[in-house]
Amino acid sequence: MLTVVLRRLSQLSVTMIALMTLIFFWLRSLPGGPVDALLGERATPQTRETLTRALGYDQPIWVQYGRFLRHVVTGDFGNSIRTGEPVTAVISRAFPATIELAFAAIVIAVGLGIPLGYLAARYRGRLLDNATIVVTLIGISVPIFFLGYLLKDWLTQGVHLFPPSGRISTGTDNTDVTGLFVLDGLLTREFDASADALWHLILPAVTLATIPLAIIVRITRAGVLDVLDEDYIRTADAKGLRNATIRKRHVLRNALLPVVTTIGLQTGALLAGAVLTEKVYNWGGLGTLITDSISGSRDYPVLQALILLAALVFIVVNLLVDLSYAVIDPRVRVR
């Protein structure tokens, strides 16, 4: 297992260095260079020259590249153009909101997707299977922003079952410990605040979970159907093993590899920022931060850090997926 971890870490380190190199040259390929991009309409020859010296862009390219790598490693991404705050402070304030939303969405998707996919495969060709196929097709096809507005209209303005937007009600007494409002309420024993944050979380999480849920159901169904046709399943049945044993040890375990891959990819995508869902529900996470940084302000220091953060999230998730492969299928360790 240690060999698997070290091999994956070395591969992922190369990936991260390559991405940082691409970002470095992307900033310098912007129209007018990063200086004009930062100054915008305020650019004059004097301000351009002053900022060029201040940022060190008048030095050789390899010196700039070394300084860029040093800043990335130390977490120094400069200050936000839009707010003037350090970039790390801006992102750390928004990241917990996305973590909370993405975690709730993936729990819903996995908790419902794997059982539904297995049941659809087990009752192949019956009503449950056909209904599952239709519902998942709808879940994949409906644009997430349209579904968000639809659920928001029905369940917040129609029957007033859920709050329409935000992470917590105005005036609710909540102590910000981790930035995860549901968890913070539990840690500080402010259970009313925790319940209120959970009530705000349900509808955005369900909206965000629809596409991962549909994909996980279909991948699980396909994986289970493939395994059910294998000779070792028929052999286990002929040997008289109990159905529960066959399903747990032979069917589900062998069908989980593609499902784990799908879960990893979907988790990485959700953590990288659910832009549309966050905008619909005014969630205030990374998705909102991305749109605010692109529109109008051209906040390139924040965008640069967000790109690296998204890449780091995918790298960590892929590492966890690889490790889960080795746990689920011991043959992976040998390879």
CSV table of C-alpha atoms in Angstrom, one decimal:
chain,number,residue,atom,x,y,z
A,1,MET,CA,0.0,0.0,0.0
A,2,LEU,CA,2.9,2.4,0.8
A,3,THR,CA,4.3,1.8,-2.7
A,4,VAL,CA,1.0,2.7,-4.2
A,5,VAL,CA,0.7,5.9,-2.2
A,6,LEU,CA,4.3,7.0,-3.1
A,7,ARG,CA,3.9,6.2,-6.8
A,8,ARG,CA,0.6,8.1,-6.9
A,9,LEU,CA,2.1,11.1,-5.0
A,10,SER,CA,5.0,11.3,-7.4
A,11,GLN,CA,2.7,11.3,-10.4
A,12,LEU,CA,0.4,13.9,-8.9
A,13,SER,CA,3.3,16.2,-8.0
A,14,VAL,CA,4.4,16.3,-11.6
A,15,THR,CA,0.8,17.1,-12.6
A,16,MET,CA,0.7,20.0,-10.1
A,17,ILE,CA,4.0,21.4,-11.2
A,18,ALA,CA,2.8,21.3,-14.9
A,19,LEU,CA,-0.4,23.1,-14.0
A,20,MET,CA,1.5,25.8,-12.1
A,21,THR,CA,3.7,26.3,-15.1
A,22,LEU,CA,0.7,26.7,-17.3
A,23,ILE,CA,-0.9,29.3,-15.0
A,24,PHE,CA,2.4,31.2,-14.9
A,25,PHE,CA,2.5,31.5,-18.7
A,26,TRP,CA,-1.2,32.1,-18.9
A,27,LEU,CA,-0.9,35.2,-16.8
A,28,ARG,CA,1.8,36.5,-19.1
A,29,SER,CA,-0.2,35.8,-22.2
A,30,LEU,CA,-3.1,38.0,-21.2
A,31,PRO,CA,-3.8,41.0,-23.5
A,32,GLY,CA,-1.2,43.6,-22.4
A,33,GLY,CA,0.3,41.2,-19.9
A,34,PRO,CA,-0.7,40.9,-16.2
A,35,VAL,CA,0.1,44.5,-15.5
A,36,ASP,CA,-2.5,45.9,-17.9
A,37,ALA,CA,-4.9,43.2,-16.8
A,38,LEU,CA,-4.5,44.3,-13.1
A,39,LEU,CA,-4.6,48.1,-13.9
A,40,GLY,CA,-7.4,47.9,-16.4
A,41,GLU,CA,-8.6,51.3,-17.7
A,42,ARG,CA,-6.4,53.1,-15.1
A,43,ALA,CA,-3.2,52.0,-17.0
A,44,THR,CA,-0.9,54.8,-17.8
A,45,PRO,CA,2.8,54.6,-18.8
A,46,GLN,CA,3.8,55.7,-15.3
A,47,THR,CA,1.5,53.4,-13.4
A,48,ARG,CA,2.4,50.5,-15.7
A,49,GLU,CA,6.1,51.0,-15.1
A,50,THR,CA,5.7,51.3,-11.4
A,51,LEU,CA,3.6,48.2,-11.1
A,52,THR,CA,6.0,46.3,-13.4
A,53,ARG,CA,8.9,47.0,-11.1
A,54,ALA,CA,6.8,46.3,-7.9
A,55,LEU,CA,5.8,42.9,-9.2
A,56,GLY,CA,9.2,42.0,-10.6
A,57,TYR,CA,8.0,41.6,-14.1
A,58,ASP,CA,11.1,43.5,-15.4
A,59,GLN,CA,13.4,40.7,-14.2
A,60,PRO,CA,14.3,37.6,-16.4
A,61,ILE,CA,11.6,35.0,-16.9
A,62,TRP,CA,13.3,32.3,-14.9
A,63,VAL,CA,13.6,34.6,-11.9
A,64,GLN,CA,9.9,35.4,-12.2
A,65,TYR,CA,9.1,31.7,-12.5
A,66,GLY,CA,11.1,30.8,-9.4
A,67,ARG,CA,9.5,33.6,-7.3
A,68,PHE,CA,6.1,32.4,-8.6
A,69,LEU,CA,6.7,28.8,-7.4
A,70,ARG,CA,8.0,30.1,-4.1
A,71,HIS,CA,4.8,32.2,-3.5
A,72,VAL,CA,2.6,29.2,-4.5
A,73,VAL,CA,4.4,26.9,-2.1
A,74,THR,CA,4.1,29.3,0.8
A,75,GLY,CA,0.5,30.2,-0.1
A,76,ASP,CA,1.2,33.8,-0.9
A,77,PHE,CA,-1.1,34.8,-3.8
A,78,GLY,CA,-1.1,38.5,-3.1
A,79,ASN,CA,-4.2,40.6,-2.5
A,80,SER,CA,-7.6,40.6,-4.2
A,81,ILE,CA,-8.0,43.4,-6.7
A,82,ARG,CA,-11.7,43.6,-5.8
A,83,THR,CA,-11.5,43.8,-2.0
A,84,GLY,CA,-7.9,44.5,-1.2
A,85,GLU,CA,-7.8,41.5,1.2
A,86,PRO,CA,-5.2,38.7,1.0
A,87,VAL,CA,-6.4,36.1,-1.5
A,88,THR,CA,-6.0,33.3,1.1
A,89,ALA,CA,-8.5,35.1,3.4
A,90,VAL,CA,-11.0,35.6,0.6
A,91,ILE,CA,-10.9,32.0,-0.4
A,92,SER,CA,-10.9,30.6,3.2
A,93,ARG,CA,-14.0,32.6,3.9
A,94,ALA,CA,-15.9,31.1,0.9
A,95,PHE,CA,-14.5,27.5,0.8
A,96,PRO,CA,-16.3,26.1,3.9
A,97,ALA,CA,-19.7,27.0,2.3
A,98,THR,CA,-18.8,25.0,-0.8
A,99,ILE,CA,-17.5,22.1,1.3
A,100,GLU,CA,-20.7,22.0,3.3
A,101,LEU,CA,-22.9,22.0,0.2
A,102,ALA,CA,-20.8,19.6,-1.8
A,103,PHE,CA,-20.5,17.1,1.1
A,104,ALA,CA,-24.3,17.1,1.6
A,105,ALA,CA,-24.9,16.7,-2.1
A,106,ILE,CA,-22.5,13.7,-2.5
A,107,VAL,CA,-23.9,12.1,0.7
A,108,ILE,CA,-27.4,12.2,-0.9
A,109,ALA,CA,-26.1,11.0,-4.3
A,110,VAL,CA,-24.1,8.1,-2.9
A,111,GLY,CA,-26.6,7.2,-0.2
A,112,LEU,CA,-29.4,6.9,-2.8
A,113,GLY,CA,-27.5,6.2,-6.0
A,114,ILE,CA,-25.8,2.9,-5.0
A,115,PRO,CA,-28.9,1.2,-3.5
A,116,LEU,CA,-31.1,2.3,-6.4
A,117,GLY,CA,-28.6,1.2,-9.0
A,118,TYR,CA,-28.2,-2.2,-7.4
A,119,LEU,CA,-32.0,-2.7,-7.1
A,120,ALA,CA,-32.5,-1.6,-10.7
A,121,ALA,CA,-30.0,-4.2,-11.8
A,122,ARG,CA,-31.4,-6.9,-9.5
A,123,TYR,CA,-34.9,-6.4,-10.9
A,124,ARG,CA,-33.7,-5.9,-14.5
A,125,GLY,CA,-36.5,-5.3,-17.0
A,126,ARG,CA,-39.2,-4.8,-14.3
A,127,LEU,CA,-41.1,-1.7,-13.3
A,128,LEU,CA,-38.5,-0.5,-10.8
A,129,ASP,CA,-35.7,-0.8,-13.4
A,130,ASN,CA,-37.6,1.0,-16.1
A,131,ALA,CA,-38.7,3.8,-13.7
A,132,THR,CA,-35.1,4.3,-12.5
A,133,ILE,CA,-33.8,4.6,-16.1
A,134,VAL,CA,-36.5,7.2,-17.0
A,135,VAL,CA,-35.9,9.2,-13.8
A,136,THR,CA,-32.1,9.2,-14.1
A,137,LEU,CA,-32.3,10.3,-17.7
A,138,ILE,CA,-34.5,13.2,-16.7
A,139,GLY,CA,-32.0,14.0,-13.9
A,140,ILE,CA,-29.1,14.1,-16.3
A,141,SER,CA,-31.0,16.0,-19.0
A,142,VAL,CA,-32.6,18.9,-17.0
A,143,PRO,CA,-30.2,21.9,-16.6
A,144,ILE,CA,-29.3,22.3,-13.0
A,145,PHE,CA,-30.1,26.1,-13.0
A,146,PHE,CA,-33.6,25.3,-14.3
A,147,LEU,CA,-34.2,22.6,-11.7
A,148,GLY,CA,-32.9,25.0,-9.0
A,149,TYR,CA,-35.3,27.7,-10.0
A,150,LEU,CA,-38.1,25.2,-10.4
A,151,LEU,CA,-37.6,23.7,-6.9
A,152,LYS,CA,-37.2,27.1,-5.5
A,153,ASP,CA,-40.4,28.3,-7.0
A,154,TRP,CA,-42.4,25.3,-5.8
A,155,LEU,CA,-41.0,24.6,-2.4
A,156,THR,CA,-40.0,28.1,-1.2
A,157,GLN,CA,-42.6,30.4,-2.8
A,158,GLY,CA,-45.4,28.0,-3.4
A,159,VAL,CA,-45.7,25.9,-0.2
A,160,HIS,CA,-43.0,27.8,1.9
A,161,LEU,CA,-41.4,24.5,2.9
A,162,PHE,CA,-37.8,25.7,2.6
A,163,PRO,CA,-36.0,29.1,2.9
A,164,PRO,CA,-35.4,30.7,-0.5
A,165,SER,CA,-31.7,31.5,-0.2
A,166,GLY,CA,-28.7,32.0,2.0
A,167,ARG,CA,-27.0,29.6,4.5
A,168,ILE,CA,-28.8,30.7,7.7
A,169,SER,CA,-31.7,32.9,8.7
A,170,THR,CA,-31.0,36.6,9.5
A,171,GLY,CA,-30.6,37.1,13.2
A,172,THR,CA,-29.9,33.5,14.0
A,173,ASP,CA,-27.3,33.2,16.8
A,174,ASN,CA,-24.5,31.2,15.3
A,175,THR,CA,-20.8,31.0,16.3
A,176,ASP,CA,-18.5,30.7,13.3
A,177,VAL,CA,-15.9,28.1,14.3
A,178,THR,CA,-15.2,26.1,11.2
A,179,GLY,CA,-17.3,27.9,8.7
A,180,LEU,CA,-19.5,24.9,8.4
A,181,PHE,CA,-22.7,26.2,9.9
A,182,VAL,CA,-24.4,22.9,10.6
A,183,LEU,CA,-21.3,21.6,12.4
A,184,ASP,CA,-20.6,24.9,14.2
A,185,GLY,CA,-24.1,24.8,15.8
A,186,LEU,CA,-23.4,21.3,17.1
A,187,LEU,CA,-19.9,22.2,18.4
A,188,THR,CA,-21.2,25.2,20.2
A,189,ARG,CA,-24.4,23.5,21.3
A,190,GLU,CA,-26.5,26.1,19.4
A,191,PHE,CA,-28.8,23.4,18.2
A,192,ASP,CA,-31.4,25.9,16.9
A,193,ALA,CA,-28.8,27.5,14.6
A,194,SER,CA,-27.6,24.0,13.5
A,195,ALA,CA,-31.2,23.0,12.6
A,196,ASP,CA,-31.7,26.3,10.8
A,197,ALA,CA,-28.5,25.9,8.8
A,198,LEU,CA,-29.5,22.3,7.9
A,199,TRP,CA,-32.9,23.6,6.7
A,200,HIS,CA,-31.2,26.1,4.4
A,201,LEU,CA,-28.9,23.3,3.2
A,202,ILE,CA,-31.4,20.7,2.1
A,203,LEU,CA,-32.8,22.3,-1.0
A,204,PRO,CA,-29.5,23.4,-2.6
A,205,ALA,CA,-28.0,20.0,-1.7
A,206,VAL,CA,-30.8,18.1,-3.4
A,207,THR,CA,-30.5,20.4,-6.5
A,208,LEU,CA,-26.8,19.9,-6.7
A,209,ALA,CA,-27.1,16.1,-6.1
A,210,THR,CA,-29.4,15.4,-9.0
A,211,ILE,CA,-26.8,14.9,-11.7
A,212,PRO,CA,-24.3,12.9,-9.6
A,213,LEU,CA,-27.2,10.8,-8.3
A,214,ALA,CA,-28.4,10.0,-11.8
A,215,ILE,CA,-24.8,9.2,-12.9
A,216,ILE,CA,-24.1,7.0,-9.9
A,217,VAL,CA,-27.3,5.1,-10.3
A,218,ARG,CA,-26.6,4.3,-14.0
A,219,ILE,CA,-23.0,3.4,-13.4
A,220,THR,CA,-23.9,1.1,-10.4
A,221,ARG,CA,-26.6,-0.6,-12.5
A,222,ALA,CA,-24.3,-1.2,-15.4
A,223,GLY,CA,-21.5,-2.5,-13.1
A,224,VAL,CA,-23.8,-4.9,-11.2
A,225,LEU,CA,-25.3,-6.2,-14.5
A,226,ASP,CA,-21.8,-6.9,-15.8
A,227,VAL,CA,-20.8,-8.7,-12.6
A,228,LEU,CA,-24.0,-10.8,-12.4
A,229,ASP,CA,-23.1,-12.4,-15.8
A,230,GLU,CA,-19.6,-13.5,-14.6
A,231,ASP,CA,-18.8,-17.2,-14.2
A,232,TYR,CA,-17.7,-16.8,-10.6
A,233,ILE,CA,-21.2,-15.6,-9.6
A,234,ARG,CA,-22.8,-18.7,-11.1
A,235,THR,CA,-20.1,-20.8,-9.4
A,236,ALA,CA,-20.8,-19.2,-6.0
A,237,ASP,CA,-24.5,-19.8,-6.5
A,238,ALA,CA,-23.9,-23.4,-7.5
A,239,LYS,CA,-21.7,-24.0,-4.3
A,240,GLY,CA,-24.7,-23.0,-2.2
A,241,LEU,CA,-23.6,-19.7,-0.8
A,242,ARG,CA,-26.3,-17.5,0.6
A,243,ASN,CA,-27.6,-14.7,-1.6
A,244,ALA,CA,-26.6,-12.1,0.9
A,245,THR,CA,-23.0,-13.4,0.9
A,246,ILE,CA,-22.9,-13.4,-2.9
A,247,ARG,CA,-24.3,-9.9,-3.1
A,248,LYS,CA,-22.0,-8.4,-0.5
A,249,ARG,CA,-18.7,-10.2,-1.2
A,250,HIS,CA,-18.9,-10.9,-4.9
A,251,VAL,CA,-21.4,-8.7,-6.7
A,252,LEU,CA,-21.1,-5.3,-4.9
A,253,ARG,CA,-17.4,-5.4,-4.3
A,254,ASN,CA,-16.5,-6.2,-7.9
A,255,ALA,CA,-19.0,-3.7,-9.2
A,256,LEU,CA,-17.7,-0.8,-7.0
A,257,LEU,CA,-14.5,0.1,-9.0
A,258,PRO,CA,-16.2,2.1,-11.7
A,259,VAL,CA,-18.7,3.5,-9.1
A,260,VAL,CA,-15.8,4.7,-6.9
A,261,THR,CA,-14.2,6.4,-10.0
A,262,THR,CA,-17.5,8.2,-10.7
A,263,ILE,CA,-17.9,9.3,-7.1
A,264,GLY,CA,-14.4,10.7,-7.0
A,265,LEU,CA,-14.8,12.7,-10.2
A,266,GLN,CA,-18.2,14.1,-9.1
A,267,THR,CA,-16.9,15.0,-5.6
A,268,GLY,CA,-13.9,16.8,-7.2
A,269,ALA,CA,-16.3,18.7,-9.5
A,270,LEU,CA,-18.6,19.7,-6.7
A,271,LEU,CA,-15.8,20.9,-4.4
A,272,ALA,CA,-14.2,22.9,-7.2
A,273,GLY,CA,-17.3,25.1,-7.1
A,274,ALA,CA,-21.0,24.5,-7.9
A,275,VAL,CA,-21.4,27.8,-9.7
A,276,LEU,CA,-25.0,27.6,-10.9
A,277,THR,CA,-26.4,26.2,-7.8
A,278,GLU,CA,-24.7,28.7,-5.6
A,279,LYS,CA,-25.9,31.6,-7.7
A,280,VAL,CA,-29.5,30.3,-7.6
A,281,TYR,CA,-29.6,30.0,-3.9
A,282,ASN,CA,-27.2,32.9,-3.1
A,283,TRP,CA,-25.0,30.4,-1.2
A,284,GLY,CA,-21.8,32.5,-1.1
A,285,GLY,CA,-19.2,29.7,-1.8
A,286,LEU,CA,-16.5,29.3,-4.4
A,287,GLY,CA,-18.9,29.3,-7.2
A,288,THR,CA,-20.1,32.8,-6.3
A,289,LEU,CA,-16.5,33.9,-5.8
A,290,ILE,CA,-15.5,32.6,-9.3
A,291,THR,CA,-18.3,34.6,-11.0
A,292,ASP,CA,-17.6,37.7,-9.0
A,293,SER,CA,-13.8,37.5,-9.8
A,294,ILE,CA,-14.5,37.1,-13.5
A,295,SER,CA,-17.2,39.6,-14.1
A,296,GLY,CA,-16.1,43.2,-14.0
A,297,SER,CA,-13.3,43.2,-11.5
A,298,ARG,CA,-11.0,40.7,-13.4
A,299,ASP,CA,-9.6,39.6,-10.1
A,300,TYR,CA,-6.7,37.5,-11.5
A,301,PRO,CA,-4.9,36.8,-8.2
A,302,VAL,CA,-8.1,35.2,-6.8
A,303,LEU,CA,-8.7,33.3,-10.1
A,304,GLN,CA,-5.2,32.0,-10.1
A,305,ALA,CA,-5.5,30.7,-6.6
A,306,LEU,CA,-8.9,29.2,-7.3
A,307,ILE,CA,-7.6,27.3,-10.4
A,308,LEU,CA,-4.8,25.9,-8.2
A,309,LEU,CA,-7.2,25.0,-5.5
A,310,ALA,CA,-9.5,23.2,-7.9
A,311,ALA,CA,-6.5,21.2,-9.2
A,312,LEU,CA,-5.4,20.4,-5.7
A,313,VAL,CA,-8.9,19.1,-4.9
A,314,PHE,CA,-9.0,16.9,-7.9
A,315,ILE,CA,-5.5,15.6,-7.1
A,316,VAL,CA,-6.4,14.7,-3.5
A,317,VAL,CA,-9.7,13.1,-4.6
A,318,ASN,CA,-7.9,11.1,-7.3
A,319,LEU,CA,-5.4,9.9,-4.7
A,320,LEU,CA,-8.2,8.8,-2.4
A,321,VAL,CA,-9.9,7.0,-5.3
A,322,ASP,CA,-6.6,5.2,-6.1
A,323,LEU,CA,-6.2,4.1,-2.5
A,324,SER,CA,-9.8,2.9,-2.4
A,325,TYR,CA,-9.1,0.8,-5.4
A,326,ALA,CA,-6.3,-1.0,-3.5
A,327,VAL,CA,-8.7,-1.6,-0.6
A,328,ILE,CA,-11.6,-2.9,-2.7
A,329,ASP,CA,-9.5,-4.9,-5.1
A,330,PRO,CA,-6.1,-6.3,-3.7
A,331,ARG,CA,-4.9,-7.0,-7.2
A,332,VAL,CA,-4.4,-3.3,-7.7
A,333,ARG,CA,-1.6,-3.3,-5.1
A,334,VAL,CA,0.3,-6.0,-7.1
A,335,ARG,CA,0.1,-3.9,-10.3
